[in-house]
């Protein structure tokens, strides 16, 4: 594409940031970064596809923000400090304009500046379907990365923030119903729990970020840790709007809808007060929603002491046609 370089250099290059550990950033065949001594590099990649992860015609600022946020959420779940990003843009001709790039840049820098992430390179190409892919790298002390596989029987299960808001927003938007701007933001501009993830190093025995639905993602953690769990519905952190949704449609909806980007983690009960203090320090709700149990117990969900049926659909399924967002 003839104008590719102009667009990249005019609009993307200012997103480079000013990290001292970027030895060579955008402009060469590859970037060079300098990891700290005693650290390991944690890498994650997430792709957002138009019509599947965001609406056709969505503000480019939201797309940029979300593409970085979802990767920040993965690094947070590993306990890593985010540092360097690579950005792949596959754009339809209609997006290759200064207006689109300016919006994209605004959304990206809104978030990248908050977390001090440098854009160190990427790739730009044409495609019929707008697709944004971000690779994010960060650091964690050697051997300290939090994984999905360390949960121990008897650990508490904790959840940050609230669940179901993004799922509610998507449901209402698809039904063309009114919704509160704050709830809509949870879908378009999720908040990755970056500081929480880093603070959990040494405390959490396992962690995962909730992207496809709480039950689906908890399932991944239980499988990796070879344990079971007991969850209490009355301990679930639901916003006022989601509580109303639960009254109308049941607790299953918010626990099986995607895009929450909260952290779910396990920790020994000895850390209970430390986690509560951490919640205060971060100004973030962190709720104890259950306990890790033996694997042969599987997953048990209780509500007011009564065991509940486990929903067959546990979360967002990328290959299910029912989960495709509106495409026109
Ligand atoms: P090459 O052909 O050697 O892969 P490109 O022409 O694709 O290089 O890119 C030139 C420079 O611009 C590289 O440093 C690359 O990392 C950067 N770049 C290209 N597209 C993007 C993008 N979407 N975001 C960030 N950097 C980009
Ligand atoms: Mg090259």
Short mmCIF file of C-alpha atoms and ligand atoms in Angstrom, two decimals:
data_model
loop_
_atom_site.label_atom_id
_atom_site.label_comp_id
_atom_site.label_asym_id
_atom_site.label_seq_id
_atom_site.Cartn_x
_atom_site.Cartn_y
_atom_site.Cartn_z
CA UNK A 1 0.00 0.00 0.00
CA UNK A 2 1.50 3.28 -1.09
CA UNK A 3 0.37 5.40 1.85
CA UNK A 4 1.11 2.69 4.41
CA UNK A 5 4.33 4.24 5.66
CA UNK A 6 2.84 7.71 5.96
CA UNK A 7 -0.03 6.42 8.02
CA UNK A 8 2.22 4.31 10.23
CA UNK A 9 4.77 6.98 10.88
CA UNK A 10 2.36 9.87 11.29
CA UNK A 11 -0.10 8.13 13.53
CA UNK A 12 1.40 5.03 15.06
CA UNK A 13 4.96 6.18 15.74
CA UNK A 14 3.90 8.71 18.44
CA UNK A 15 2.51 5.75 20.43
CA UNK A 16 6.09 4.58 21.01
CA UNK A 17 6.16 6.06 24.52
CA UNK A 18 9.41 6.75 26.31
CA UNK A 19 10.49 3.64 28.16
CA UNK A 20 14.22 3.53 28.87
CA UNK A 21 14.32 -0.21 28.30
CA UNK A 22 13.35 0.11 24.62
CA UNK A 23 16.77 -0.03 22.94
CA UNK A 24 15.30 0.13 19.43
CA UNK A 25 11.62 0.82 18.75
CA UNK A 26 9.42 1.27 15.68
CA UNK A 27 11.23 1.77 12.36
CA UNK A 28 13.61 -1.14 11.93
CA UNK A 29 13.01 -4.78 11.01
CA UNK A 30 12.67 -5.72 14.65
CA UNK A 31 12.61 -4.04 18.03
CA UNK A 32 15.22 -4.51 20.76
CA UNK A 33 14.24 -4.38 24.43
CA UNK A 34 16.32 -4.78 27.56
CA UNK A 35 14.74 -7.00 30.23
CA UNK A 36 15.78 -6.40 33.85
CA UNK A 37 18.16 -8.78 35.59
CA UNK A 38 16.40 -11.43 37.61
CA UNK A 39 13.19 -11.12 35.59
CA UNK A 40 11.45 -13.38 33.11
CA UNK A 41 9.46 -12.13 30.13
CA UNK A 42 5.74 -12.99 30.03
CA UNK A 43 4.09 -12.77 26.57
CA UNK A 44 0.41 -12.81 25.56
CA UNK A 45 -1.48 -12.21 22.31
CA UNK A 46 -5.16 -11.48 21.77
CA UNK A 47 -7.00 -10.70 18.56
CA UNK A 48 -10.18 -8.65 18.15
CA UNK A 49 -12.26 -9.21 15.01
CA UNK A 50 -14.91 -6.79 13.78
CA UNK A 51 -18.42 -8.19 14.18
CA UNK A 52 -17.21 -10.72 16.71
CA UNK A 53 -15.38 -8.81 19.42
CA UNK A 54 -16.68 -5.33 18.62
CA UNK A 55 -19.50 -3.88 16.54
CA UNK A 56 -19.10 -2.93 12.91
CA UNK A 57 -18.63 0.85 12.89
CA UNK A 58 -17.35 0.91 16.50
CA UNK A 59 -15.32 3.98 17.46
CA UNK A 60 -11.64 3.21 16.65
CA UNK A 61 -10.69 4.66 20.04
CA UNK A 62 -12.71 1.94 21.79
CA UNK A 63 -11.21 -0.75 19.56
CA UNK A 64 -7.67 0.38 20.35
CA UNK A 65 -8.41 0.67 24.07
CA UNK A 66 -9.97 -2.76 24.25
CA UNK A 67 -7.24 -4.45 22.18
CA UNK A 68 -4.66 -3.30 24.71
CA UNK A 69 -6.91 -3.87 27.76
CA UNK A 70 -7.61 -7.53 26.99
CA UNK A 71 -3.88 -8.22 26.77
CA UNK A 72 -3.18 -6.24 29.95
CA UNK A 73 -5.75 -8.48 31.60
CA UNK A 74 -3.84 -11.62 30.52
CA UNK A 75 -0.58 -10.24 31.87
CA UNK A 76 -2.32 -9.19 35.11
CA UNK A 77 -3.51 -12.77 35.58
CA UNK A 78 0.14 -13.86 35.37
CA UNK A 79 1.23 -11.26 37.94
CA UNK A 80 3.39 -9.52 35.32
CA UNK A 81 4.25 -5.85 34.88
CA UNK A 82 3.31 -4.88 31.29
CA UNK A 83 6.02 -3.14 29.26
CA UNK A 84 6.15 -3.62 25.47
CA UNK A 85 3.45 -4.09 22.84
CA UNK A 86 3.36 -5.15 19.19
CA UNK A 87 0.32 -4.17 17.12
CA UNK A 88 -1.00 -5.94 14.02
CA UNK A 89 -3.63 -4.03 12.06
CA UNK A 90 -5.54 -5.68 9.20
CA UNK A 91 -7.66 -2.83 7.86
CA UNK A 92 -10.34 -2.44 5.24
CA UNK A 93 -9.67 0.49 2.89
CA UNK A 94 -12.38 2.52 4.68
CA UNK A 95 -10.27 2.58 7.87
CA UNK A 96 -7.03 3.68 6.22
CA UNK A 97 -7.78 7.34 6.88
CA UNK A 98 -6.28 9.97 9.16
CA UNK A 99 -9.59 10.28 11.04
CA UNK A 100 -9.68 6.57 11.85
CA UNK A 101 -6.02 6.51 12.89
CA UNK A 102 -6.43 9.60 15.06
CA UNK A 103 -9.28 7.95 16.96
CA UNK A 104 -7.28 4.72 17.24
CA UNK A 105 -4.29 6.61 18.58
CA UNK A 106 -6.39 8.46 21.15
CA UNK A 107 -7.88 5.25 22.55
CA UNK A 108 -4.53 3.48 22.62
CA UNK A 109 -2.65 6.29 24.35
CA UNK A 110 -5.46 6.82 26.90
CA UNK A 111 -4.63 3.40 28.28
CA UNK A 112 -0.97 2.91 27.29
CA UNK A 113 0.05 6.06 29.17
CA UNK A 114 -1.72 4.91 32.34
CA UNK A 115 0.22 1.64 32.39
CA UNK A 116 3.45 2.89 30.74
CA UNK A 117 3.37 0.46 27.83
CA UNK A 118 5.56 1.26 24.82
CA UNK A 119 4.48 0.34 21.30
CA UNK A 120 7.66 -1.16 19.85
CA UNK A 121 6.46 -2.38 16.45
CA UNK A 122 3.84 -4.22 14.49
CA UNK A 123 2.46 -4.82 11.06
CA UNK A 124 -0.14 -3.13 8.88
CA UNK A 125 -2.01 -4.71 6.01
CA UNK A 126 -5.31 -4.58 4.14
CA UNK A 127 -8.16 -6.97 4.83
CA UNK A 128 -11.91 -7.00 4.21
CA UNK A 129 -12.52 -7.56 7.93
CA UNK A 130 -11.00 -5.18 10.45
CA UNK A 131 -8.80 -7.29 12.72
CA UNK A 132 -6.61 -5.94 15.50
CA UNK A 133 -4.05 -8.15 17.14
CA UNK A 134 -1.85 -7.11 20.05
CA UNK A 135 1.13 -8.95 21.48
CA UNK A 136 2.02 -7.69 24.92
CA UNK A 137 5.19 -8.42 26.84
CA UNK A 138 5.87 -7.82 30.49
CA UNK A 139 8.14 -8.96 33.26
CA UNK A 140 7.88 -10.96 36.42
CA UNK A 141 10.56 -12.00 38.94
CA UNK A 142 12.17 -15.32 37.97
CA UNK A 143 9.85 -18.19 38.86
CA UNK A 144 7.15 -15.90 40.27
CA UNK A 145 4.60 -15.90 37.42
CA UNK A 146 1.12 -16.83 38.69
CA UNK A 147 -0.36 -19.68 36.66
CA UNK A 148 -3.69 -21.48 36.40
CA UNK A 149 -2.28 -24.64 37.89
CA UNK A 150 -1.38 -23.94 41.52
CA UNK A 151 -4.75 -23.94 43.33
CA UNK A 152 -4.78 -26.07 46.50
CA UNK A 153 -7.71 -27.80 48.19
CA UNK A 154 -9.03 -25.49 50.93
CA UNK A 155 -7.88 -22.24 49.24
CA UNK A 156 -10.34 -19.36 49.09
CA UNK A 157 -11.55 -18.33 45.62
CA UNK A 158 -11.56 -14.58 45.06
CA UNK A 159 -12.97 -12.38 42.31
CA UNK A 160 -12.16 -8.72 41.62
CA UNK A 161 -14.73 -6.05 40.70
CA UNK A 162 -18.13 -7.27 39.51
CA UNK A 163 -19.24 -9.81 36.91
CA UNK A 164 -21.87 -9.71 34.20
CA UNK A 165 -21.86 -6.00 33.37
CA UNK A 166 -20.34 -6.45 29.90
CA UNK A 167 -22.67 -9.38 29.21
CA UNK A 168 -25.64 -7.25 30.20
CA UNK A 169 -24.42 -4.43 27.96
CA UNK A 170 -24.07 -6.79 24.99
CA UNK A 171 -27.51 -8.31 25.61
CA UNK A 172 -29.14 -4.85 25.76
CA UNK A 173 -27.29 -3.51 22.71
CA UNK A 174 -28.25 -6.55 20.63
CA UNK A 175 -31.89 -6.07 21.71
CA UNK A 176 -31.58 -2.33 20.93
CA UNK A 177 -32.55 -1.46 24.50
CA UNK A 178 -31.44 1.53 26.57
CA UNK A 179 -28.57 1.02 28.96
CA UNK A 180 -26.51 3.03 31.40
CA UNK A 181 -23.32 4.53 29.91
CA UNK A 182 -21.20 3.06 32.72
CA UNK A 183 -22.40 -0.45 31.90
CA UNK A 184 -21.77 0.09 28.17
CA UNK A 185 -18.21 1.18 29.04
CA UNK A 186 -17.59 -2.18 30.70
CA UNK A 187 -18.08 -3.76 27.26
CA UNK A 188 -16.22 -1.24 25.10
CA UNK A 189 -13.48 -0.18 27.51
CA UNK A 190 -12.82 -2.92 30.02
CA UNK A 191 -10.54 -2.21 32.98
CA UNK A 192 -7.67 -4.66 33.29
CA UNK A 193 -6.70 -5.29 36.93
CA UNK A 194 -3.02 -4.62 36.35
CA UNK A 195 -2.05 -3.43 39.85
CA UNK A 196 -3.99 -6.24 41.51
CA UNK A 197 -2.25 -8.89 39.41
CA UNK A 198 1.18 -7.61 40.39
CA UNK A 199 0.20 -7.39 44.07
CA UNK A 200 -0.95 -11.02 44.05
CA UNK A 201 2.53 -12.37 43.30
CA UNK A 202 3.58 -14.50 46.28
CA UNK A 203 0.01 -14.57 47.62
CA UNK A 204 -2.22 -16.17 44.97
CA UNK A 205 -1.71 -19.88 44.32
CA UNK A 206 -3.39 -19.57 40.90
CA UNK A 207 -5.15 -16.96 38.78
CA UNK A 208 -7.03 -16.50 35.51
CA UNK A 209 -8.71 -13.50 33.94
CA UNK A 210 -12.41 -13.75 33.16
CA UNK A 211 -12.76 -13.19 29.42
CA UNK A 212 -15.14 -15.90 28.17
CA UNK A 213 -17.43 -16.17 31.22
CA UNK A 214 -16.75 -16.90 34.88
CA UNK A 215 -17.81 -20.54 34.78
CA UNK A 216 -15.85 -21.26 31.60
CA UNK A 217 -12.68 -19.62 32.89
CA UNK A 218 -12.98 -21.10 36.37
CA UNK A 219 -13.31 -24.45 34.60
CA UNK A 220 -9.91 -23.88 32.92
CA UNK A 221 -8.31 -23.08 36.28
CA UNK A 222 -9.85 -26.11 38.02
CA UNK A 223 -8.72 -28.39 35.21
CA UNK A 224 -5.16 -27.02 35.20
CA UNK A 225 -4.94 -27.27 39.01
CA UNK A 226 -6.67 -30.69 39.09
CA UNK A 227 -9.13 -29.55 41.76
CA UNK A 228 -12.84 -28.90 42.20
CA UNK A 229 -14.66 -25.91 43.72
CA UNK A 230 -17.68 -24.79 45.68
CA UNK A 231 -19.13 -21.41 44.64
CA UNK A 232 -21.71 -19.39 46.56
CA UNK A 233 -24.12 -17.37 44.41
CA UNK A 234 -24.94 -14.99 47.28
CA UNK A 235 -21.26 -14.03 47.47
CA UNK A 236 -21.11 -13.03 43.78
CA UNK A 237 -20.31 -9.36 43.19
CA UNK A 238 -23.18 -8.13 41.01
CA UNK A 239 -23.72 -4.45 40.21
CA UNK A 240 -27.21 -3.01 40.79
CA UNK A 241 -28.03 -3.38 37.08
CA UNK A 242 -26.80 -6.98 36.99
CA UNK A 243 -28.72 -7.82 40.19
CA UNK A 244 -31.90 -6.74 38.38
CA UNK A 245 -30.88 -8.90 35.41
CA UNK A 246 -30.38 -11.85 37.79
CA UNK A 247 -33.86 -11.31 39.25
CA UNK A 248 -35.36 -11.41 35.75
CA UNK A 249 -33.23 -14.05 34.06
CA UNK A 250 -31.39 -16.00 36.77
CA UNK A 251 -27.79 -16.03 38.05
CA UNK A 252 -26.60 -18.14 35.09
CA UNK A 253 -26.51 -15.20 32.65
CA UNK A 254 -23.81 -13.05 34.34
CA UNK A 255 -21.69 -16.11 35.21
CA UNK A 256 -21.62 -17.34 31.61
CA UNK A 257 -21.35 -14.11 29.60
CA UNK A 258 -17.94 -12.89 28.48
CA UNK A 259 -15.81 -9.73 28.47
CA UNK A 260 -15.62 -9.12 32.23
CA UNK A 261 -11.81 -8.93 32.43
CA UNK A 262 -11.85 -9.41 36.17
CA UNK A 263 -9.29 -11.56 37.96
CA UNK A 264 -10.31 -14.83 39.56
CA UNK A 265 -7.67 -16.25 41.87
CA UNK A 266 -7.11 -18.71 44.68
CA UNK A 267 -5.20 -18.03 47.87
CA UNK A 268 -4.66 -19.74 51.21
CA UNK A 269 -7.09 -18.51 53.91
CA UNK A 270 -4.09 -17.13 55.85
CA UNK A 271 -4.08 -14.21 53.37
CA UNK A 272 -7.73 -13.25 53.93
CA UNK A 273 -7.09 -10.01 55.81
CA UNK A 274 -4.15 -9.10 53.58
CA UNK A 275 -6.38 -9.43 50.50
CA UNK A 276 -9.06 -7.29 52.16
CA UNK A 277 -6.44 -4.62 52.92
CA UNK A 278 -5.24 -4.83 49.34
CA UNK A 279 -8.80 -4.24 48.12
CA UNK A 280 -8.96 -1.09 50.26
CA UNK A 281 -5.57 0.12 49.05
CA UNK A 282 -6.55 -0.38 45.40
CA UNK A 283 -10.08 0.97 45.85
CA UNK A 284 -11.32 -2.22 44.23
CA UNK A 285 -13.90 -4.67 45.46
CA UNK A 286 -12.41 -8.16 45.92
CA UNK A 287 -14.97 -10.80 46.93
CA UNK A 288 -14.45 -14.27 48.35
CA UNK A 289 -16.86 -16.30 46.20
CA UNK A 290 -16.05 -19.85 47.26
CA UNK A 291 -13.48 -22.47 48.06
CA UNK A 292 -11.24 -24.89 46.20
CA UNK A 293 -12.34 -28.50 46.80
CA UNK A 294 -11.07 -31.95 45.85
CA UNK A 295 -11.15 -32.76 42.13
CA UNK A 296 -13.64 -35.63 42.52
CA UNK A 297 -16.20 -33.13 43.87
CA UNK A 298 -16.15 -31.26 40.55
CA UNK A 299 -17.87 -27.89 40.56
CA UNK A 300 -20.66 -27.30 43.08
CA UNK A 301 -22.73 -24.12 43.02
CA UNK A 302 -24.91 -23.28 46.02
CA UNK A 303 -27.54 -20.61 46.57
CA UNK A 304 -28.83 -20.11 50.11
CA UNK A 305 -27.48 -23.54 50.99
CA UNK A 306 -29.22 -25.29 48.08
CA UNK A 307 -27.21 -26.96 45.36
CA UNK A 308 -27.90 -25.54 41.89
CA UNK A 309 -27.91 -27.19 38.47
CA UNK A 310 -24.74 -26.33 36.53
CA UNK A 311 -25.53 -24.56 33.22
CA UNK A 312 -24.50 -26.56 30.15
CA UNK A 313 -23.31 -23.43 28.36
CA UNK A 314 -20.52 -22.08 30.55
CA UNK A 315 -19.31 -19.13 28.52
CA UNK A 316 -18.67 -17.38 25.24
CA UNK A 317 -17.95 -19.85 22.46
CA UNK A 318 -15.99 -18.33 19.59
CA UNK A 319 -17.29 -20.95 17.17
CA UNK A 320 -20.99 -20.78 18.13
CA UNK A 321 -23.09 -18.74 15.70
CA UNK A 322 -25.27 -17.50 18.59
CA UNK A 323 -22.24 -15.70 20.00
CA UNK A 324 -21.50 -13.61 16.92
CA UNK A 325 -22.09 -9.90 17.44
CA UNK A 326 -24.40 -7.98 15.17
CA UNK A 327 -22.57 -7.44 11.88
CA UNK A 328 -24.66 -4.76 10.25
P1 LIG B 1 8.94 -5.03 7.50
O1 LIG B 1 8.50 -5.00 6.08
O2 LIG B 1 10.43 -5.04 7.67
O3 LIG B 1 8.26 -6.06 8.34
P2 LIG B 1 7.15 -2.86 7.91
O4 LIG B 1 7.24 -2.03 6.68
O5 LIG B 1 6.00 -3.80 8.06
O6 LIG B 1 8.53 -3.61 8.12
O7 LIG B 1 7.16 -1.89 9.17
C1 LIG B 1 8.11 -0.83 9.31
C2 LIG B 1 8.19 -0.49 10.80
O8 LIG B 1 6.93 -0.02 11.24
C3 LIG B 1 8.57 -1.68 11.66
O9 LIG B 1 9.41 -1.24 12.70
C4 LIG B 1 7.25 -2.14 12.22
O10 LIG B 1 7.42 -2.75 13.48
C5 LIG B 1 6.48 -0.83 12.30
N1 LIG B 1 5.02 -1.03 12.15
C6 LIG B 1 4.32 -1.42 11.06
N2 LIG B 1 3.00 -1.50 11.32
C7 LIG B 1 2.86 -1.17 12.63
C8 LIG B 1 1.77 -1.09 13.49
N3 LIG B 1 0.50 -1.37 13.11
N4 LIG B 1 1.99 -0.72 14.77
C9 LIG B 1 3.25 -0.46 15.18
N5 LIG B 1 4.33 -0.50 14.42
C10 LIG B 1 4.15 -0.85 13.14
MG1 LIG B 2 11.81 -6.22 7.51
#
